[in-house]
PDB file of C-alpha atoms in Angstrom:
ATOM      1  CA  UNK A  21     -13.007  65.891 -32.758  1.00 36.00           C
ATOM      2  CA  UNK A  22     -14.634  64.458 -35.791  1.00 39.00           C
ATOM      3  CA  UNK A  23     -18.411  64.322 -35.982  1.00 41.00           C
ATOM      4  CA  UNK A  24     -19.983  60.935 -36.737  1.00 41.00           C
ATOM      5  CA  UNK A  25     -21.336  60.276 -40.184  1.00 44.00           C
ATOM      6  CA  UNK A  26     -24.970  60.985 -40.890  1.00 44.00           C
ATOM      7  CA  UNK A  27     -27.529  58.254 -40.332  1.00 46.00           C
ATOM      8  CA  UNK A  28     -27.673  55.685 -43.105  1.00 44.00           C
ATOM      9  CA  UNK A  29     -30.276  56.095 -45.806  1.00 46.00           C
ATOM     10  CA  UNK A  30     -31.161  52.540 -46.907  1.00 43.00           C
ATOM     11  CA  UNK A  31     -31.878  53.844 -50.424  1.00 43.00           C
ATOM     12  CA  UNK A  32     -28.226  54.815 -50.886  1.00 45.00           C
ATOM     13  CA  UNK A  33     -25.402  52.324 -51.331  1.00 41.00           C
ATOM     14  CA  UNK A  34     -22.964  51.870 -48.469  1.00 45.00           C
ATOM     15  CA  UNK A  35     -19.302  52.452 -49.398  1.00 47.00           C
ATOM     16  CA  UNK A  36     -17.158  49.370 -49.936  1.00 51.00           C
ATOM     17  CA  UNK A  37     -16.058  47.478 -46.858  1.00 62.00           C
ATOM     18  CA  UNK A  38     -12.555  46.848 -45.558  1.00 79.00           C
ATOM     19  CA  UNK A  39     -12.059  43.541 -43.825  1.00 92.00           C
ATOM     20  CA  UNK A  40      -9.983  40.771 -42.337  1.00 94.00           C
ATOM     21  CA  UNK A  41     -10.369  37.288 -40.910  1.00 95.00           C
ATOM     22  CA  UNK A  42      -8.151  36.403 -37.968  1.00 96.00           C
ATOM     23  CA  UNK A  43      -7.739  33.103 -36.132  1.00 94.00           C
ATOM     24  CA  UNK A  44      -7.340  33.374 -32.354  1.00 95.00           C
ATOM     25  CA  UNK A  45      -6.348  30.328 -30.280  1.00 93.00           C
ATOM     26  CA  UNK A  46      -6.660  31.559 -26.679  1.00 94.00           C
ATOM     27  CA  UNK A  47      -8.388  34.169 -24.516  1.00 94.00           C
ATOM     28  CA  UNK A  48      -5.012  35.933 -24.178  1.00 96.00           C
ATOM     29  CA  UNK A  49      -4.760  36.234 -27.950  1.00 96.00           C
ATOM     30  CA  UNK A  50      -8.324  37.588 -28.081  1.00 96.00           C
ATOM     31  CA  UNK A  51      -7.377  40.248 -25.541  1.00 96.00           C
ATOM     32  CA  UNK A  52      -4.196  41.008 -27.517  1.00 96.00           C
ATOM     33  CA  UNK A  53      -6.331  41.442 -30.649  1.00 97.00           C
ATOM     34  CA  UNK A  54      -8.461  43.955 -28.741  1.00 97.00           C
ATOM     35  CA  UNK A  55      -5.351  45.901 -27.688  1.00 97.00           C
ATOM     36  CA  UNK A  56      -4.100  45.955 -31.285  1.00 96.00           C
ATOM     37  CA  UNK A  57      -7.507  46.986 -32.635  1.00 97.00           C
ATOM     38  CA  UNK A  58      -7.668  49.844 -30.101  1.00 97.00           C
ATOM     39  CA  UNK A  59      -4.732  51.477 -31.887  1.00 95.00           C
ATOM     40  CA  UNK A  60      -6.960  51.866 -34.971  1.00 96.00           C
ATOM     41  CA  UNK A  61      -9.945  53.298 -33.105  1.00 96.00           C
ATOM     42  CA  UNK A  62     -10.766  56.938 -32.458  1.00 95.00           C
ATOM     43  CA  UNK A  63     -13.568  59.027 -31.021  1.00 94.00           C
ATOM     44  CA  UNK A  64     -16.696  58.584 -33.107  1.00 92.00           C
ATOM     45  CA  UNK A  65     -16.145  54.899 -33.860  1.00 95.00           C
ATOM     46  CA  UNK A  66     -18.959  52.389 -33.459  1.00 94.00           C
ATOM     47  CA  UNK A  67     -17.902  48.757 -33.053  1.00 95.00           C
ATOM     48  CA  UNK A  68     -20.616  46.099 -33.281  1.00 94.00           C
ATOM     49  CA  UNK A  69     -19.649  42.740 -31.725  1.00 95.00           C
ATOM     50  CA  UNK A  70     -21.562  39.589 -32.524  1.00 94.00           C
ATOM     51  CA  UNK A  71     -20.978  35.931 -31.725  1.00 92.00           C
ATOM     52  CA  UNK A  72     -22.333  33.083 -29.660  1.00 89.00           C
ATOM     53  CA  UNK A  73     -22.431  33.221 -25.865  1.00 86.00           C
ATOM     54  CA  UNK A  74     -18.916  32.598 -24.602  1.00 86.00           C
ATOM     55  CA  UNK A  75     -17.296  33.409 -27.926  1.00 91.00           C
ATOM     56  CA  UNK A  76     -15.013  36.091 -26.478  1.00 92.00           C
ATOM     57  CA  UNK A  77     -16.783  39.388 -27.152  1.00 94.00           C
ATOM     58  CA  UNK A  78     -16.161  40.763 -23.662  1.00 92.00           C
ATOM     59  CA  UNK A  79     -12.571  39.466 -23.679  1.00 95.00           C
ATOM     60  CA  UNK A  80     -11.972  41.378 -26.917  1.00 96.00           C
ATOM     61  CA  UNK A  81     -13.573  44.477 -25.368  1.00 95.00           C
ATOM     62  CA  UNK A  82     -11.345  44.113 -22.286  1.00 95.00           C
ATOM     63  CA  UNK A  83      -8.358  44.314 -24.641  1.00 96.00           C
ATOM     64  CA  UNK A  84      -9.874  47.368 -26.338  1.00 96.00           C
ATOM     65  CA  UNK A  85     -10.189  49.035 -22.940  1.00 96.00           C
ATOM     66  CA  UNK A  86      -6.560  48.282 -22.114  1.00 96.00           C
ATOM     67  CA  UNK A  87      -5.427  49.551 -25.502  1.00 96.00           C
ATOM     68  CA  UNK A  88      -7.474  52.739 -25.150  1.00 96.00           C
ATOM     69  CA  UNK A  89      -6.170  53.281 -21.611  1.00 96.00           C
ATOM     70  CA  UNK A  90      -9.534  53.547 -19.901  1.00 94.00           C
ATOM     71  CA  UNK A  91     -10.398  53.395 -16.215  1.00 91.00           C
ATOM     72  CA  UNK A  92     -12.133  50.457 -14.624  1.00 83.00           C
ATOM     73  CA  UNK A  93     -12.286  46.753 -15.249  1.00 81.00           C
ATOM     74  CA  UNK A  94     -14.084  45.983 -18.491  1.00 85.00           C
ATOM     75  CA  UNK A  95     -16.649  43.333 -17.645  1.00 78.00           C
ATOM     76  CA  UNK A  96     -19.859  42.250 -19.300  1.00 75.00           C
ATOM     77  CA  UNK A  97     -22.531  44.946 -18.921  1.00 62.00           C
ATOM     78  CA  UNK A  98     -25.323  42.376 -19.359  1.00 61.00           C
ATOM     79  CA  UNK A  99     -27.293  43.411 -16.291  1.00 57.00           C
ATOM     80  CA  UNK A 100     -26.609  47.153 -16.405  1.00 57.00           C
ATOM     81  CA  UNK A 101     -26.902  47.352 -20.229  1.00 66.00           C
ATOM     82  CA  UNK A 102     -24.114  49.970 -20.579  1.00 76.00           C
ATOM     83  CA  UNK A 103     -20.919  51.051 -18.829  1.00 79.00           C
ATOM     84  CA  UNK A 104     -18.801  54.124 -19.515  1.00 82.00           C
ATOM     85  CA  UNK A 105     -15.060  53.815 -18.969  1.00 85.00           C
ATOM     86  CA  UNK A 106     -13.376  57.253 -18.924  1.00 89.00           C
ATOM     87  CA  UNK A 107      -9.927  57.610 -20.441  1.00 92.00           C
ATOM     88  CA  UNK A 108      -6.875  57.788 -18.205  1.00 94.00           C
ATOM     89  CA  UNK A 109      -4.643  58.958 -21.074  1.00 94.00           C
ATOM     90  CA  UNK A 110      -6.575  61.890 -22.571  1.00 91.00           C
ATOM     91  CA  UNK A 111      -8.190  59.667 -25.202  1.00 93.00           C
ATOM     92  CA  UNK A 112     -11.828  58.880 -25.905  1.00 94.00           C
ATOM     93  CA  UNK A 113     -13.917  57.111 -23.276  1.00 93.00           C
ATOM     94  CA  UNK A 114     -15.107  53.585 -24.001  1.00 93.00           C
ATOM     95  CA  UNK A 115     -18.877  53.065 -23.886  1.00 90.00           C
ATOM     96  CA  UNK A 116     -19.519  49.317 -23.581  1.00 89.00           C
ATOM     97  CA  UNK A 117     -23.109  48.240 -24.288  1.00 87.00           C
ATOM     98  CA  UNK A 118     -24.675  44.792 -24.094  1.00 83.00           C
ATOM     99  CA  UNK A 119     -27.835  44.783 -26.203  1.00 78.00           C
ATOM    100  CA  UNK A 120     -28.577  41.081 -25.619  1.00 70.00           C
ATOM    101  CA  UNK A 121     -31.626  41.772 -23.449  1.00 64.00           C
ATOM    102  CA  UNK A 122     -32.940  44.530 -25.706  1.00 62.00           C
ATOM    103  CA  UNK A 123     -35.380  43.244 -28.262  1.00 59.00           C
ATOM    104  CA  UNK A 124     -36.120  46.273 -30.418  1.00 57.00           C
ATOM    105  CA  UNK A 125     -34.063  48.443 -32.670  1.00 52.00           C
ATOM    106  CA  UNK A 126     -32.598  51.877 -32.114  1.00 50.00           C
ATOM    107  CA  UNK A 127     -35.837  53.154 -30.523  1.00 53.00           C
ATOM    108  CA  UNK A 128     -35.410  50.836 -27.555  1.00 51.00           C
ATOM    109  CA  UNK A 129     -31.791  51.935 -27.152  1.00 52.00           C
ATOM    110  CA  UNK A 130     -32.636  55.638 -27.374  1.00 52.00           C
ATOM    111  CA  UNK A 131     -32.535  56.051 -23.583  1.00 51.00           C
ATOM    112  CA  UNK A 132     -28.832  55.185 -23.671  1.00 52.00           C
ATOM    113  CA  UNK A 133     -28.119  58.385 -25.672  1.00 51.00           C
ATOM    114  CA  UNK A 134     -25.605  56.579 -27.856  1.00 56.00           C
ATOM    115  CA  UNK A 135     -26.063  59.165 -30.578  1.00 53.00           C
ATOM    116  CA  UNK A 136     -24.916  61.854 -28.132  1.00 52.00           C
ATOM    117  CA  UNK A 137     -21.926  59.804 -26.930  1.00 65.00           C
ATOM    118  CA  UNK A 138     -20.819  58.703 -30.397  1.00 67.00           C
ATOM    119  CA  UNK A 139     -18.922  61.825 -31.445  1.00 81.00           C
ATOM    120  CA  UNK A 140     -16.554  61.821 -28.469  1.00 89.00           C
ATOM    121  CA  UNK A 141     -16.415  58.128 -27.504  1.00 90.00           C
ATOM    122  CA  UNK A 142     -15.589  54.717 -28.856  1.00 94.00           C
ATOM    123  CA  UNK A 143     -18.846  52.775 -28.565  1.00 92.00           C
ATOM    124  CA  UNK A 144     -18.754  48.988 -28.476  1.00 93.00           C
ATOM    125  CA  UNK A 145     -22.119  47.227 -28.691  1.00 91.00           C
ATOM    126  CA  UNK A 146     -22.294  43.500 -28.044  1.00 89.00           C
ATOM    127  CA  UNK A 147     -25.275  41.891 -29.772  1.00 86.00           C
ATOM    128  CA  UNK A 148     -25.868  45.152 -31.662  1.00 81.00           C
ATOM    129  CA  UNK A 149     -26.774  43.714 -35.044  1.00 84.00           C
ATOM    130  CA  UNK A 150     -30.199  44.935 -36.121  1.00 81.00           C
ATOM    131  CA  UNK A 151     -30.253  47.473 -33.289  1.00 77.00           C
ATOM    132  CA  UNK A 152     -27.675  50.238 -33.786  1.00 80.00           C
ATOM    133  CA  UNK A 153     -26.798  50.389 -37.487  1.00 81.00           C
ATOM    134  CA  UNK A 154     -28.867  53.543 -37.872  1.00 80.00           C
ATOM    135  CA  UNK A 155     -26.439  55.481 -35.662  1.00 81.00           C
ATOM    136  CA  UNK A 156     -23.889  55.862 -38.450  1.00 86.00           C
ATOM    137  CA  UNK A 157     -22.833  54.565 -41.853  1.00 88.00           C
ATOM    138  CA  UNK A 158     -19.291  54.241 -40.521  1.00 93.00           C
ATOM    139  CA  UNK A 159     -18.976  51.250 -38.245  1.00 95.00           C
ATOM    140  CA  UNK A 160     -16.864  48.208 -37.616  1.00 96.00           C
ATOM    141  CA  UNK A 161     -18.609  44.833 -37.523  1.00 96.00           C
ATOM    142  CA  UNK A 162     -16.730  42.198 -35.554  1.00 97.00           C
ATOM    143  CA  UNK A 163     -18.086  38.659 -35.610  1.00 96.00           C
ATOM    144  CA  UNK A 164     -16.516  35.997 -33.412  1.00 95.00           C
ATOM    145  CA  UNK A 165     -17.096  32.432 -34.631  1.00 93.00           C
ATOM    146  CA  UNK A 166     -16.380  29.449 -32.407  1.00 88.00           C
ATOM    147  CA  UNK A 167     -17.096  25.748 -32.453  1.00 74.00           C
ATOM    148  CA  UNK A 168     -20.446  25.028 -30.846  1.00 72.00           C
ATOM    149  CA  UNK A 169     -21.404  22.111 -28.666  1.00 65.00           C
ATOM    150  CA  UNK A 170     -19.404  20.288 -26.015  1.00 59.00           C
ATOM    151  CA  UNK A 171     -15.882  21.394 -26.832  1.00 67.00           C
ATOM    152  CA  UNK A 172     -12.846  22.730 -25.035  1.00 71.00           C
ATOM    153  CA  UNK A 173     -11.545  24.169 -28.293  1.00 79.00           C
ATOM    154  CA  UNK A 174     -10.335  27.739 -27.732  1.00 86.00           C
ATOM    155  CA  UNK A 175     -10.039  28.493 -31.468  1.00 91.00           C
ATOM    156  CA  UNK A 176     -12.036  31.496 -32.626  1.00 94.00           C
ATOM    157  CA  UNK A 177     -12.309  32.958 -36.108  1.00 95.00           C
ATOM    158  CA  UNK A 178     -12.783  36.715 -35.920  1.00 96.00           C
ATOM    159  CA  UNK A 179     -14.158  38.510 -38.953  1.00 96.00           C
ATOM    160  CA  UNK A 180     -13.702  42.282 -39.023  1.00 97.00           C
ATOM    161  CA  UNK A 181     -15.611  44.326 -41.581  1.00 96.00           C
ATOM    162  CA  UNK A 182     -15.224  48.087 -41.704  1.00 96.00           C
ATOM    163  CA  UNK A 183     -18.159  49.846 -43.343  1.00 95.00           C
ATOM    164  CA  UNK A 184     -18.289  53.415 -44.587  1.00 94.00           C
ATOM    165  CA  UNK A 185     -15.775  56.050 -45.565  1.00 94.00           C
ATOM    166  CA  UNK A 186     -14.131  55.993 -42.113  1.00 94.00           C
ATOM    167  CA  UNK A 187     -12.791  52.488 -42.766  1.00 95.00           C
ATOM    168  CA  UNK A 188     -11.713  53.024 -46.372  1.00 93.00           C
ATOM    169  CA  UNK A 189      -7.988  52.382 -46.530  1.00 91.00           C
ATOM    170  CA  UNK A 190      -7.740  51.087 -42.934  1.00 93.00           C
ATOM    171  CA  UNK A 191      -5.573  47.953 -42.985  1.00 92.00           C
ATOM    172  CA  UNK A 192      -7.614  45.630 -40.772  1.00 95.00           C
ATOM    173  CA  UNK A 193      -5.661  42.707 -42.219  1.00 91.00           C
ATOM    174  CA  UNK A 194      -2.530  44.079 -40.510  1.00 91.00           C
ATOM    175  CA  UNK A 195      -4.082  42.940 -37.198  1.00 93.00           C
ATOM    176  CA  UNK A 196      -3.514  39.325 -38.265  1.00 85.00           C
ATOM    177  CA  UNK A 197       0.264  39.698 -38.113  1.00 71.00           C
TER     178      UNK A 197
END
């Protein structure tokens, strides 16, 4: 198994990002995107999910869980903060974290031992921006944009940005097809 990258030194430049923007028109497509994205993930990957409430972050994570072949229903860990889903197919476990209720940075999340889990798991952190970046230079930022207000519009625009050497050369744009 590959060890995670060292913690980011803000004084050093981050390697160029790989990215894609994908339009999703239904919850089923969001889950399909998660399944497709799972094929690109491996132990040691940190995925940071951001977007408004109801944007589809947990639906995407449910697809990731299916694609990774993990045990247990992937549901929002809002009230338990984190759930671990062991692999059923000899792959990495999925650690699903909801940092919405956590106000501080990495210090407040230290009790979750994410740094220990990172090398052998795929860690997905909803609402992780500003809280878990210090875990590794190599991470995937996923932002789900949706129309706000009183709307029944299911359209979501998903922006994927891979940061660090791990994501160099990864064709995130292939997920759009």
